[in-house]
Structure formats: structure tokens, C-alpha cells
mmCIF file of C-alpha atoms and ligand atoms in Angstrom:
data_model
loop_
_atom_site.group_PDB
_atom_site.id
_atom_site.type_symbol
_atom_site.label_atom_id
_atom_site.label_comp_id
_atom_site.label_asym_id
_atom_site.label_seq_id
_atom_site.Cartn_x
_atom_site.Cartn_y
_atom_site.Cartn_z
ATOM 1 C CA UNK A 488 -5.702 -8.254 -19.104
ATOM 2 C CA UNK A 489 -3.900 -8.169 -22.448
ATOM 3 C CA UNK A 490 -0.508 -6.520 -22.741
ATOM 4 C CA UNK A 491 -2.120 -4.149 -25.270
ATOM 5 C CA UNK A 492 -4.091 -2.369 -22.558
ATOM 6 C CA UNK A 493 -1.335 -2.016 -19.957
ATOM 7 C CA UNK A 494 -0.682 1.606 -19.083
ATOM 8 C CA UNK A 495 2.101 3.231 -17.080
ATOM 9 C CA UNK A 496 1.844 6.718 -15.596
ATOM 10 C CA UNK A 497 5.130 8.542 -16.219
ATOM 11 C CA UNK A 498 6.185 11.317 -13.861
ATOM 12 C CA UNK A 499 9.588 12.490 -15.081
ATOM 13 C CA UNK A 500 9.862 15.230 -12.471
ATOM 14 C CA UNK A 501 12.845 17.470 -11.863
ATOM 15 C CA UNK A 502 16.604 17.739 -12.414
ATOM 16 C CA UNK A 503 18.034 14.527 -13.871
ATOM 17 C CA UNK A 504 14.570 12.891 -13.566
ATOM 18 C CA UNK A 505 13.535 13.405 -17.209
ATOM 19 C CA UNK A 506 16.900 12.142 -18.542
ATOM 20 C CA UNK A 507 16.966 8.929 -16.521
ATOM 21 C CA UNK A 508 13.253 8.354 -17.148
ATOM 22 C CA UNK A 509 13.633 8.459 -20.908
ATOM 23 C CA UNK A 510 16.668 6.144 -20.638
ATOM 24 C CA UNK A 511 14.684 3.656 -18.552
ATOM 25 C CA UNK A 512 11.611 3.707 -20.754
ATOM 26 C CA UNK A 513 13.715 3.270 -23.905
ATOM 27 C CA UNK A 514 15.187 0.119 -22.337
ATOM 28 C CA UNK A 515 11.741 -1.126 -21.255
ATOM 29 C CA UNK A 516 10.538 -0.600 -24.805
ATOM 30 C CA UNK A 517 13.391 -2.505 -26.465
ATOM 31 C CA UNK A 518 13.315 -5.320 -23.880
ATOM 32 C CA UNK A 519 9.568 -5.802 -24.382
ATOM 33 C CA UNK A 520 9.917 -5.885 -28.156
ATOM 34 C CA UNK A 521 12.790 -8.372 -27.888
ATOM 35 C CA UNK A 522 10.485 -10.615 -25.826
ATOM 36 C CA UNK A 523 7.646 -10.327 -28.327
ATOM 37 C CA UNK A 524 5.382 -8.148 -26.254
ATOM 38 C CA UNK A 525 4.015 -4.630 -26.674
ATOM 39 C CA UNK A 526 5.644 -2.172 -24.281
ATOM 40 C CA UNK A 527 3.226 -0.540 -21.813
ATOM 41 C CA UNK A 528 1.508 2.586 -23.069
ATOM 42 C CA UNK A 529 2.824 5.731 -21.369
ATOM 43 C CA UNK A 530 0.615 8.362 -19.756
ATOM 44 C CA UNK A 531 2.760 11.424 -18.931
ATOM 45 C CA UNK A 532 1.773 13.286 -15.777
ATOM 46 C CA UNK A 533 3.310 16.674 -14.972
ATOM 47 C CA UNK A 534 4.476 17.024 -11.382
ATOM 48 C CA UNK A 535 7.384 18.233 -9.302
ATOM 49 C CA UNK A 536 9.149 21.329 -8.086
ATOM 50 C CA UNK A 537 9.473 22.864 -11.553
ATOM 51 C CA UNK A 538 5.769 22.349 -12.149
ATOM 52 C CA UNK A 539 5.039 23.903 -8.757
ATOM 53 C CA UNK A 540 7.156 26.964 -9.611
ATOM 54 C CA UNK A 541 5.248 27.396 -12.866
ATOM 55 C CA UNK A 542 1.719 26.701 -11.651
ATOM 56 C CA UNK A 543 1.533 26.792 -7.830
ATOM 57 C CA UNK A 544 0.484 23.105 -7.828
ATOM 58 C CA UNK A 545 2.844 20.163 -7.298
ATOM 59 C CA UNK A 546 0.973 17.849 -9.688
ATOM 60 C CA UNK A 547 -1.376 18.474 -12.589
ATOM 61 C CA UNK A 548 -5.111 18.541 -11.826
ATOM 62 C CA UNK A 549 -6.439 14.998 -11.412
ATOM 63 C CA UNK A 550 -2.901 13.611 -11.777
ATOM 64 C CA UNK A 551 -2.928 11.586 -8.555
ATOM 65 C CA UNK A 552 -6.144 9.864 -9.524
ATOM 66 C CA UNK A 553 -5.073 9.207 -13.108
ATOM 67 C CA UNK A 554 -1.750 7.774 -11.917
ATOM 68 C CA UNK A 555 -3.635 5.389 -9.615
ATOM 69 C CA UNK A 556 -5.832 4.217 -12.483
ATOM 70 C CA UNK A 557 -2.799 3.047 -14.458
ATOM 71 C CA UNK A 558 -1.180 -0.371 -13.961
ATOM 72 C CA UNK A 559 2.047 1.111 -12.623
ATOM 73 C CA UNK A 560 3.723 4.460 -12.061
ATOM 74 C CA UNK A 561 7.261 5.272 -13.188
ATOM 75 C CA UNK A 562 8.896 8.265 -11.547
ATOM 76 C CA UNK A 563 12.220 9.927 -12.366
ATOM 77 C CA UNK A 564 13.013 12.239 -9.462
ATOM 78 C CA UNK A 565 11.090 14.973 -7.659
ATOM 79 C CA UNK A 566 12.276 18.040 -5.793
ATOM 80 C CA UNK A 567 14.712 20.919 -6.143
ATOM 81 C CA UNK A 568 16.376 22.504 -3.123
ATOM 82 C CA UNK A 569 15.762 25.976 -4.533
ATOM 83 C CA UNK A 570 11.980 25.534 -4.787
ATOM 84 C CA UNK A 571 10.052 24.905 -1.584
ATOM 85 C CA UNK A 572 6.723 25.486 0.081
ATOM 86 C CA UNK A 573 6.400 28.613 2.208
ATOM 87 C CA UNK A 574 7.091 26.541 5.371
ATOM 88 C CA UNK A 575 10.439 25.380 3.939
ATOM 89 C CA UNK A 576 9.391 21.799 3.141
ATOM 90 C CA UNK A 577 10.229 20.264 -0.224
ATOM 91 C CA UNK A 578 7.751 19.659 -3.017
ATOM 92 C CA UNK A 579 6.760 16.003 -2.557
ATOM 93 C CA UNK A 580 3.658 14.854 -4.460
ATOM 94 C CA UNK A 581 5.191 11.354 -4.648
ATOM 95 C CA UNK A 582 4.843 11.017 -0.848
ATOM 96 C CA UNK A 583 1.116 11.600 -1.232
ATOM 97 C CA UNK A 584 0.994 8.913 -3.920
ATOM 98 C CA UNK A 585 2.751 6.520 -1.527
ATOM 99 C CA UNK A 586 0.232 7.326 1.168
ATOM 100 C CA UNK A 587 -2.877 7.443 -1.007
ATOM 101 C CA UNK A 588 -2.165 4.076 -2.616
ATOM 102 C CA UNK A 589 -0.605 2.561 0.519
ATOM 103 C CA UNK A 590 2.594 1.451 -1.231
ATOM 104 C CA UNK A 591 3.766 -0.570 1.747
ATOM 105 C CA UNK A 592 6.326 -2.911 0.157
ATOM 106 C CA UNK A 593 9.534 -1.008 -0.616
ATOM 107 C CA UNK A 594 11.773 -3.289 -2.672
ATOM 108 C CA UNK A 595 15.434 -2.271 -2.838
ATOM 109 C CA UNK A 596 17.798 -4.662 -4.593
ATOM 110 C CA UNK A 597 21.487 -4.444 -3.674
ATOM 111 C CA UNK A 598 23.765 -6.234 -6.127
ATOM 112 C CA UNK A 599 27.488 -6.124 -6.838
ATOM 113 C CA UNK A 600 28.317 -5.883 -10.527
ATOM 114 C CA UNK A 601 31.705 -6.821 -11.969
ATOM 115 C CA UNK A 602 34.001 -3.806 -12.465
ATOM 116 C CA UNK A 603 31.645 -1.539 -10.492
ATOM 117 C CA UNK A 604 33.077 -0.055 -7.276
ATOM 118 C CA UNK A 605 33.033 -2.225 -4.187
ATOM 119 C CA UNK A 606 33.786 -0.926 -0.743
ATOM 120 C CA UNK A 607 34.795 -4.255 0.785
ATOM 121 C CA UNK A 608 38.200 -5.806 0.181
ATOM 122 C CA UNK A 609 36.972 -9.375 0.684
ATOM 123 C CA UNK A 610 36.638 -11.049 -2.759
ATOM 124 C CA UNK A 611 33.348 -12.588 -1.604
ATOM 125 C CA UNK A 612 31.887 -9.078 -1.898
ATOM 126 C CA UNK A 613 31.522 -9.839 -5.610
ATOM 127 C CA UNK A 614 28.647 -12.128 -4.539
ATOM 128 C CA UNK A 615 26.541 -9.450 -2.841
ATOM 129 C CA UNK A 616 23.028 -9.878 -4.190
ATOM 130 C CA UNK A 617 20.281 -9.191 -1.675
ATOM 131 C CA UNK A 618 16.996 -7.344 -1.384
ATOM 132 C CA UNK A 619 15.976 -5.015 1.393
ATOM 133 C CA UNK A 620 12.217 -5.042 1.826
ATOM 134 C CA UNK A 621 11.352 -1.830 3.619
ATOM 135 C CA UNK A 622 7.844 -1.258 4.933
ATOM 136 C CA UNK A 623 7.065 2.166 3.508
ATOM 137 C CA UNK A 624 3.805 3.509 4.936
ATOM 138 C CA UNK A 625 4.054 3.307 8.719
ATOM 139 C CA UNK A 626 6.828 2.448 11.219
ATOM 140 C CA UNK A 627 8.688 5.480 12.522
ATOM 141 C CA UNK A 628 7.768 7.478 9.429
ATOM 142 C CA UNK A 629 4.117 7.346 10.472
ATOM 143 C CA UNK A 630 4.462 10.680 12.224
ATOM 144 C CA UNK A 631 6.329 12.370 9.420
ATOM 145 C CA UNK A 632 5.700 13.755 5.978
ATOM 146 C CA UNK A 633 2.130 13.658 4.796
ATOM 147 C CA UNK A 634 0.351 13.297 8.121
ATOM 148 C CA UNK A 635 2.585 15.410 10.295
ATOM 149 C CA UNK A 636 1.484 13.565 13.414
ATOM 150 C CA UNK A 637 4.469 14.503 15.562
ATOM 151 C CA UNK A 638 3.318 15.307 19.047
ATOM 152 C CA UNK A 639 4.819 18.600 20.156
ATOM 153 C CA UNK A 640 4.708 19.287 23.879
ATOM 154 C CA UNK A 641 5.314 23.002 24.329
ATOM 155 C CA UNK A 642 8.888 23.819 23.479
ATOM 156 C CA UNK A 643 10.465 21.153 25.645
ATOM 157 C CA UNK A 644 9.599 17.823 24.080
ATOM 158 C CA UNK A 645 8.528 16.240 20.809
ATOM 159 C CA UNK A 646 7.267 12.670 20.407
ATOM 160 C CA UNK A 647 7.118 10.685 17.162
ATOM 161 C CA UNK A 648 5.116 7.496 16.959
ATOM 162 C CA UNK A 649 6.363 4.161 15.631
ATOM 163 C CA UNK A 650 3.240 2.472 14.290
ATOM 164 C CA UNK A 651 3.023 -1.210 13.373
ATOM 165 C CA UNK A 652 -0.374 -2.514 12.257
ATOM 166 C CA UNK A 653 -1.347 -6.146 11.848
ATOM 167 C CA UNK A 654 -2.941 -5.515 8.482
ATOM 168 C CA UNK A 655 0.105 -3.927 6.831
ATOM 169 C CA UNK A 656 2.610 -6.204 8.552
ATOM 170 C CA UNK A 657 0.812 -9.369 7.451
ATOM 171 C CA UNK A 658 0.801 -8.134 3.871
ATOM 172 C CA UNK A 659 4.462 -7.136 4.112
ATOM 173 C CA UNK A 660 5.583 -10.541 5.387
ATOM 174 C CA UNK A 661 3.508 -12.380 2.804
ATOM 175 C CA UNK A 662 5.175 -10.202 0.177
ATOM 176 C CA UNK A 663 8.609 -11.024 1.630
ATOM 177 C CA UNK A 664 8.023 -14.780 1.690
ATOM 178 C CA UNK A 665 6.661 -14.777 -1.851
ATOM 179 C CA UNK A 666 9.668 -12.745 -2.992
ATOM 180 C CA UNK A 667 12.006 -15.254 -1.323
ATOM 181 C CA UNK A 668 10.117 -18.082 -3.041
ATOM 182 C CA UNK A 669 10.537 -16.483 -6.426
ATOM 183 C CA UNK A 670 14.230 -15.918 -5.801
ATOM 184 C CA UNK A 671 14.633 -19.482 -4.608
ATOM 185 C CA UNK A 672 13.175 -20.673 -7.904
ATOM 186 C CA UNK A 673 15.872 -18.561 -9.598
ATOM 187 C CA UNK A 674 18.674 -20.206 -7.594
ATOM 188 C CA UNK A 675 18.966 -17.960 -4.519
ATOM 189 C CA UNK A 676 19.045 -19.257 -0.949
ATOM 190 C CA UNK A 677 15.318 -18.812 -0.293
ATOM 191 C CA UNK A 678 15.700 -17.101 3.069
ATOM 192 C CA UNK A 679 13.759 -14.212 4.602
ATOM 193 C CA UNK A 680 15.481 -12.508 7.530
ATOM 194 C CA UNK A 681 13.282 -10.559 9.957
ATOM 195 C CA UNK A 682 15.223 -7.467 11.050
ATOM 196 C CA UNK A 683 13.842 -5.795 14.158
ATOM 197 C CA UNK A 684 14.509 -4.738 17.722
ATOM 198 C CA UNK A 685 12.127 -7.221 19.291
ATOM 199 C CA UNK A 686 14.228 -7.437 22.451
ATOM 200 C CA UNK A 687 13.428 -3.819 23.328
ATOM 201 C CA UNK A 688 10.235 -2.536 21.700
ATOM 202 C CA UNK A 689 6.752 -4.015 21.980
ATOM 203 C CA UNK A 690 5.995 -2.787 18.451
ATOM 204 C CA UNK A 691 8.975 -4.757 17.139
ATOM 205 C CA UNK A 692 8.014 -7.869 19.099
ATOM 206 C CA UNK A 693 4.622 -7.587 17.397
ATOM 207 C CA UNK A 694 6.368 -7.255 14.010
ATOM 208 C CA UNK A 695 8.306 -10.451 14.724
ATOM 209 C CA UNK A 696 5.262 -12.282 16.108
ATOM 210 C CA UNK A 697 3.406 -11.660 12.842
ATOM 211 C CA UNK A 698 6.497 -12.760 10.872
ATOM 212 C CA UNK A 699 6.387 -16.084 12.778
ATOM 213 C CA UNK A 700 2.674 -16.507 12.132
ATOM 214 C CA UNK A 701 3.102 -15.944 8.398
ATOM 215 C CA UNK A 702 6.297 -18.030 8.202
ATOM 216 C CA UNK A 703 4.379 -21.190 9.022
ATOM 217 C CA UNK A 704 2.589 -20.809 5.687
ATOM 218 C CA UNK A 705 5.890 -20.885 3.767
ATOM 219 C CA UNK A 706 7.719 -24.003 4.978
ATOM 220 C CA UNK A 707 9.966 -23.968 1.885
ATOM 221 C CA UNK A 708 11.559 -20.655 2.917
ATOM 222 C CA UNK A 709 14.277 -20.475 5.570
ATOM 223 C CA UNK A 710 13.610 -18.076 8.419
ATOM 224 C CA UNK A 711 16.217 -15.993 10.234
ATOM 225 C CA UNK A 712 16.238 -13.161 12.768
ATOM 226 C CA UNK A 713 18.570 -10.235 13.334
ATOM 227 C CA UNK A 714 18.395 -7.279 15.655
ATOM 228 C CA UNK A 715 18.861 -4.177 13.548
ATOM 229 C CA UNK A 716 22.156 -3.158 15.171
ATOM 230 C CA UNK A 717 23.629 -6.625 14.567
ATOM 231 C CA UNK A 718 22.265 -6.519 11.023
ATOM 232 C CA UNK A 719 24.170 -3.287 10.356
ATOM 233 C CA UNK A 720 27.341 -5.007 11.538
ATOM 234 C CA UNK A 721 26.731 -8.099 9.398
ATOM 235 C CA UNK A 722 25.955 -6.027 6.317
ATOM 236 C CA UNK A 723 29.489 -4.682 6.543
ATOM 237 C CA UNK A 724 31.116 -7.988 7.609
ATOM 238 C CA UNK A 725 29.410 -10.480 5.293
ATOM 239 C CA UNK A 726 26.627 -8.998 3.151
ATOM 240 C CA UNK A 727 26.988 -11.860 0.655
ATOM 241 C CA UNK A 728 25.328 -14.174 3.202
ATOM 242 C CA UNK A 729 21.892 -12.528 2.930
ATOM 243 C CA UNK A 730 18.985 -13.080 0.564
ATOM 244 C CA UNK A 731 15.856 -11.035 1.469
ATOM 245 C CA UNK A 732 15.706 -8.823 4.586
ATOM 246 C CA UNK A 733 12.342 -7.493 5.796
ATOM 247 C CA UNK A 734 12.111 -4.554 8.187
ATOM 248 C CA UNK A 735 10.289 -1.517 9.522
ATOM 249 C CA UNK A 736 10.365 1.751 7.572
ATOM 250 C CA UNK A 737 13.137 3.671 9.373
ATOM 251 C CA UNK A 738 15.412 0.639 9.684
ATOM 252 C CA UNK A 739 14.942 0.062 5.941
ATOM 253 C CA UNK A 740 15.697 3.688 5.181
ATOM 254 C CA UNK A 741 19.036 3.466 6.925
ATOM 255 C CA UNK A 742 20.125 -0.051 6.004
ATOM 256 C CA UNK A 743 19.253 0.300 2.321
ATOM 257 C CA UNK A 744 21.584 3.294 2.045
ATOM 258 C CA UNK A 745 24.289 1.414 3.926
ATOM 259 C CA UNK A 746 23.923 -1.635 1.700
ATOM 260 C CA UNK A 747 23.706 0.497 -1.446
ATOM 261 C CA UNK A 748 26.963 2.169 -0.469
ATOM 262 C CA UNK A 749 28.702 -1.225 -0.485
ATOM 263 C CA UNK A 750 28.110 -1.767 -4.195
ATOM 264 C CA UNK A 751 28.463 1.584 -5.891
ATOM 265 C CA UNK A 752 26.343 4.616 -5.316
ATOM 266 C CA UNK A 753 22.999 6.279 -5.803
ATOM 267 C CA UNK A 754 23.108 5.752 -9.545
ATOM 268 C CA UNK A 755 22.754 1.981 -9.027
ATOM 269 C CA UNK A 756 19.965 2.082 -6.427
ATOM 270 C CA UNK A 757 16.724 0.814 -7.967
ATOM 271 C CA UNK A 758 13.484 0.901 -6.042
ATOM 272 C CA UNK A 759 9.920 -0.355 -6.260
ATOM 273 C CA UNK A 760 7.107 0.655 -3.890
ATOM 274 C CA UNK A 761 4.242 -1.752 -4.183
ATOM 275 C CA UNK A 762 0.730 -1.682 -2.760
ATOM 276 C CA UNK A 763 -2.414 -3.744 -3.217
ATOM 277 C CA UNK A 764 -3.555 -2.020 -6.394
ATOM 278 C CA UNK A 765 -0.529 -0.322 -7.923
ATOM 279 C CA UNK A 766 3.267 -0.095 -7.777
ATOM 280 C CA UNK A 767 5.496 2.959 -8.132
ATOM 281 C CA UNK A 768 8.988 2.457 -9.550
ATOM 282 C CA UNK A 769 11.779 4.986 -9.303
ATOM 283 C CA UNK A 770 15.521 5.253 -8.826
ATOM 284 C CA UNK A 771 16.221 5.761 -5.125
ATOM 285 C CA UNK A 772 18.278 8.876 -5.841
ATOM 286 C CA UNK A 773 17.005 12.432 -5.984
ATOM 287 C CA UNK A 774 17.021 15.014 -8.771
ATOM 288 C CA UNK A 775 20.801 15.653 -8.423
ATOM 289 C CA UNK A 776 20.644 19.330 -9.469
ATOM 290 C CA UNK A 777 24.450 19.546 -9.182
ATOM 291 C CA UNK A 778 24.882 17.414 -12.308
ATOM 292 C CA UNK A 779 21.639 18.197 -14.112
ATOM 293 C CA UNK A 780 21.966 19.071 -17.794
ATOM 294 C CA UNK A 781 25.563 17.822 -18.044
ATOM 295 C CA UNK A 782 24.971 14.293 -19.371
ATOM 296 C CA UNK A 783 26.725 12.963 -16.263
ATOM 297 C CA UNK A 784 23.899 11.125 -14.455
ATOM 298 C CA UNK A 785 24.102 7.363 -14.210
ATOM 299 C CA UNK A 786 20.768 6.094 -15.603
ATOM 300 C CA UNK A 787 21.241 2.509 -14.367
ATOM 301 C CA UNK A 788 19.185 2.914 -11.175
ATOM 302 C CA UNK A 789 16.283 4.074 -13.328
ATOM 303 C CA UNK A 790 16.867 1.348 -15.921
ATOM 304 C CA UNK A 791 16.949 -1.337 -13.194
ATOM 305 C CA UNK A 792 13.788 0.198 -11.691
ATOM 306 C CA UNK A 793 12.220 -0.298 -15.117
ATOM 307 C CA UNK A 794 13.091 -4.005 -14.791
ATOM 308 C CA UNK A 795 11.411 -4.101 -11.362
ATOM 309 C CA UNK A 796 8.337 -2.542 -12.964
ATOM 310 C CA UNK A 797 8.246 -5.222 -15.659
ATOM 311 C CA UNK A 798 8.452 -7.944 -12.993
ATOM 312 C CA UNK A 799 5.545 -6.295 -11.224
ATOM 313 C CA UNK A 800 3.530 -6.131 -14.461
ATOM 314 C CA UNK A 801 4.148 -9.855 -14.900
ATOM 315 C CA UNK A 802 2.656 -10.499 -11.459
ATOM 316 C CA UNK A 803 -0.215 -8.170 -12.107
ATOM 317 C CA UNK A 804 -1.190 -9.353 -15.565
ATOM 318 C CA UNK A 805 0.057 -12.954 -15.539
ATOM 319 C CA UNK A 806 1.965 -12.173 -18.746
ATOM 320 C CA UNK A 807 5.259 -14.024 -18.327
ATOM 321 C CA UNK A 808 6.936 -12.154 -21.172
ATOM 322 C CA UNK A 809 7.147 -9.096 -18.902
ATOM 323 C CA UNK A 810 9.305 -11.129 -16.520
ATOM 324 C CA UNK A 811 11.415 -12.233 -19.486
ATOM 325 C CA UNK A 812 11.855 -8.579 -20.481
ATOM 326 C CA UNK A 813 12.858 -7.709 -16.897
ATOM 327 C CA UNK A 814 15.437 -10.514 -16.874
ATOM 328 C CA UNK A 815 16.729 -9.298 -20.213
ATOM 329 C CA UNK A 816 17.402 -5.820 -18.795
ATOM 330 C CA UNK A 817 19.176 -7.282 -15.750
ATOM 331 C CA UNK A 818 21.306 -9.513 -17.984
ATOM 332 C CA UNK A 819 22.136 -6.589 -20.278
ATOM 333 C CA UNK A 820 23.410 -4.519 -17.337
ATOM 334 C CA UNK A 821 25.327 -7.479 -15.983
ATOM 335 C CA UNK A 822 26.905 -8.215 -19.369
ATOM 336 C CA UNK A 823 27.793 -4.552 -19.877
ATOM 337 C CA UNK A 824 29.690 -4.463 -16.573
ATOM 338 C CA UNK A 825 31.290 -7.876 -17.085
ATOM 339 C CA UNK A 826 32.662 -6.799 -20.463
ATOM 340 C CA UNK A 827 33.725 -3.457 -18.961
ATOM 341 C CA UNK A 828 31.569 -1.729 -21.554
ATOM 342 C CA UNK A 829 29.579 0.095 -18.848
ATOM 343 C CA UNK A 830 31.789 2.737 -17.238
ATOM 344 C CA UNK A 831 29.504 5.387 -15.675
ATOM 345 C CA UNK A 832 31.059 8.755 -14.846
ATOM 346 C CA UNK A 833 29.565 8.327 -11.385
ATOM 347 C CA UNK A 834 32.309 5.756 -10.764
ATOM 348 C CA UNK A 835 35.049 7.785 -12.428
ATOM 349 C CA UNK A 836 34.374 6.266 -15.855
ATOM 350 C CA UNK A 837 34.100 7.987 -19.195
ATOM 351 C CA UNK A 838 30.403 7.339 -19.954
ATOM 352 C CA UNK A 839 27.603 9.829 -19.399
ATOM 353 C CA UNK A 840 23.856 9.241 -19.388
ATOM 354 C CA UNK A 841 23.551 8.862 -23.158
ATOM 355 C CA UNK A 842 26.531 6.516 -23.623
ATOM 356 C CA UNK A 843 25.456 4.258 -20.760
ATOM 357 C CA UNK A 844 21.933 4.104 -22.166
ATOM 358 C CA UNK A 845 23.192 3.348 -25.675
ATOM 359 C CA UNK A 846 25.335 0.512 -24.354
ATOM 360 C CA UNK A 847 22.421 -1.077 -22.450
ATOM 361 C CA UNK A 848 20.223 -0.740 -25.540
ATOM 362 C CA UNK A 849 22.888 -2.467 -27.632
ATOM 363 C CA UNK A 850 23.201 -5.267 -25.093
ATOM 364 C CA UNK A 851 19.410 -5.635 -25.110
ATOM 365 C CA UNK A 852 19.334 -5.950 -28.855
ATOM 366 C CA UNK A 853 22.244 -8.434 -28.964
HETATM 367 P P1 ATP B 467 16.816 13.536 -2.213
HETATM 368 O O1 ATP B 467 16.619 14.089 -0.855
HETATM 369 O O2 ATP B 467 15.721 13.892 -3.183
HETATM 370 O O3 ATP B 467 17.174 12.075 -2.254
HETATM 371 P P2 ATP B 467 19.533 14.423 -2.275
HETATM 372 O O4 ATP B 467 20.000 15.813 -2.560
HETATM 373 O O5 ATP B 467 19.664 13.872 -0.902
HETATM 374 O O6 ATP B 467 18.060 14.296 -2.826
HETATM 375 P P3 ATP B 467 20.502 13.229 -4.697
HETATM 376 O O7 ATP B 467 19.728 14.166 -5.550
HETATM 377 O O8 ATP B 467 20.268 11.793 -4.935
HETATM 378 O O9 ATP B 467 20.303 13.424 -3.166
HETATM 379 O O10 ATP B 467 22.049 13.568 -4.872
HETATM 380 C C1 ATP B 467 23.034 13.175 -3.942
HETATM 381 C C2 ATP B 467 24.372 13.087 -4.654
HETATM 382 O O11 ATP B 467 24.382 11.915 -5.470
HETATM 383 C C3 ATP B 467 24.626 14.264 -5.570
HETATM 384 O O12 ATP B 467 25.993 14.621 -5.528
HETATM 385 C C4 ATP B 467 24.274 13.746 -6.932
HETATM 386 O O13 ATP B 467 24.985 14.350 -7.991
HETATM 387 C C5 ATP B 467 24.627 12.266 -6.825
HETATM 388 N N1 ATP B 467 23.743 11.460 -7.670
HETATM 389 C C6 ATP B 467 22.441 11.191 -7.433
HETATM 390 N N2 ATP B 467 21.941 10.456 -8.417
HETATM 391 C C7 ATP B 467 22.936 10.247 -9.300
HETATM 392 C C8 ATP B 467 23.025 9.548 -10.540
HETATM 393 N N3 ATP B 467 21.983 8.909 -11.065
HETATM 394 N N4 ATP B 467 24.207 9.554 -11.173
HETATM 395 C C9 ATP B 467 25.277 10.168 -10.667
HETATM 396 N N5 ATP B 467 25.260 10.835 -9.503
HETATM 397 C C10 ATP B 467 24.095 10.886 -8.825
#
């Protein structure tokens, strides 16, 4: 596939979504050009709570299918608390995309940047640089959202199912080991920690059993195990010791917020959700209606999600210049913080969405 034909579906969505999306795509564009490659073509797709209020649909006709036919999907943020379905649930077409395209590998980098807020006093906290790999289609979320498979027994009991399948778990662990391999090549420890509760739940013992089976195929990667409660403790005590952590959906939901909180806030939390045929990239934060329209949103989570998307496009197309463009964005953000030229308002700084974006663009061009 040539870079000329690579297409990205763009769902800007609601609230601060459109602002951080245009910031991210501007950076993707400049980084690609700087690496001598054409930026992916953009296919805008209308979706979200605002679209629902206007039309009664949460995504434009055929939008789900068209998004899946692209090479990747970039999403800003979806949902507004004031606009809901009649049953009170939020407008969530992105959850259907996750389900329809089985985006099982949720990649959530957690990295400490110089001069960005850190919650831990230990100077080693400056070295936090890990990835939480959260299974994103089954686990304890299997019952929730799209499928609504909760089992309600009269008015006295409700049961939710924690589902672990061999098929998804094998793919997840392969993904984790390959990710650890790539990081090892870039100088990281090359370790994949299996986070579970295998001492209590049969489903988790199965998760770990499959991890062990797959591990034997990656002898160059160090293996490690943590029970999820101990992992929570260690993420507060010595998060700088970890490289890649793989876990079930609900554990990943909780621990990625905990880890994200150690190094800043929602405006730094990038996210990729990757399946067999397509990946969806979005900042982990929501539409932040409280700051919408005020040029206060930190666009860095979206910009760093753009870098994750470029890495994915490198894998998908074999075009190494996408990976170079991704690295260029990461270096630009790192340099901006190191030089104290990135001071997002989210952290009490003086720079809004536009100033932060301008600074990253300048670093990219330097
Ligand atoms: P969702 O359920 O969709 O994640 P939420 O209401 O739980 O939405 P957010 O929309 O992420 O969460 O907002 C939570 C808080 O974080 C808000 O105070 C919001 O202003 C802040 N916030 C979120 N994203 C950013 C950002 N990029 N920059 C600055 N502040 C942000």
C-alpha cells in the first residue's frame, strides 16, 4: 500500500473534540511532511451527541461502515451530559465501533514529562514511562454497554459476566509481547507483566495460562506477574520499574486512570484501540463541556494519540517513515516540556489549546 492511498476517518465529535482533533491532525500533517511522506487523507464522519440532537442519529448514515473501510479512525471526543437517549444513557457510537471492529488492544502510554506535574515526591518518578495494555472488548465490560448482557434476577440481584476467550486473549498477549519487543529495540527493559487475579478467579487463571503459552514464543522478552491489587500498590510505590502491563478490561480501566494521574491529567492521556483490521485513536478524555469554547483544553493527549496512529500506520503499511513521524511528534512534545515552552493551562500554565499546538508545530518544524 502506498502512503498516497492511506485514509483516516475523522470523527471530531463534541465539546473540545473538534479543537483537539484539528490540533492533532495539524501535527500529524507537519510531522509527515518533515519525514518526506504524504499525510493520510482525511475522511470526515459526522457523529456524536450534537449530531444526535440535530438529526436523531448518533452517526451519519453508513458512517460506521465507511470508518471501518479506512486505514485508521481518529476520534476527538463524543458525548455531552445534556444530550442523552430517552433511557438516560449517553450517546456512544464509538462503543459500537469498538465492538463492531473488535478493537481488543487498548494501548495507553503513561509517561512523565519534564516540568509537567508529578504526584510522587521520589525523583525517580521522572523516569515513569510505561504502557498499559487494556483488553477492550470483553472482560468485565462484556455485560455492559453495547450488548447489555447483565443478568437481572427480579429486583434482588444482578449478575455481570467476566468473559475471557482464548481467541482474544491469545491475540492480546501476542500484541503485548510484540509491543515489548519494539520497545526493547528502542532501549526499554523489554518486559511484559501479566496483571490478573489468577489466585482467585478461574477466568484470570485462564488469562495467565494463555500468557504463559504465548510467552514461550518470545524468549527475548522478560515475563513478570502481578495480582491486580499488588499492581495498584506498586504503581504508586515504584511505577518507574514497569515497561508494558497487560490486563483484563476492567483492571485496565482502573489502573490506566491511576497511572495517568501520576503524570499529569486527562489532557496527557493518549489512547489507541487496535483490532485485526483497523485501529481507533483518541485522547482518553471526554468532551469536557465545562471548558469547551474557551481555548483552555490541553491538546497533547490528542496530539500524542496522533503519534500512536502513525506508529500503527507504519505497522499496517510497512512504511517506516510513519514511525519516524510518530517519533518526531513524541520528541517535539518532550523537547517542548524540557525547555519549559509547553505550559498547558490544565497544569496551571498560561497556554491554551492554540498556543500549545503552535509550540508543538514549531518544535516539529525545527
Ligand atoms: P467521559 O465520561 O466522556 O470521559 P467525563 O465527564 O468523565 O467524560 P472529561 O470530559 O474528560 O470527563 O472531563 C473531566 C474533567 O477533565 C473536566 O473537568 C474537564 O475539563 C477536564 N479535562 C478533560 N480533558 C481535558 C483536556 N484535554 N484539557 C484540560 N482539561 C481537560
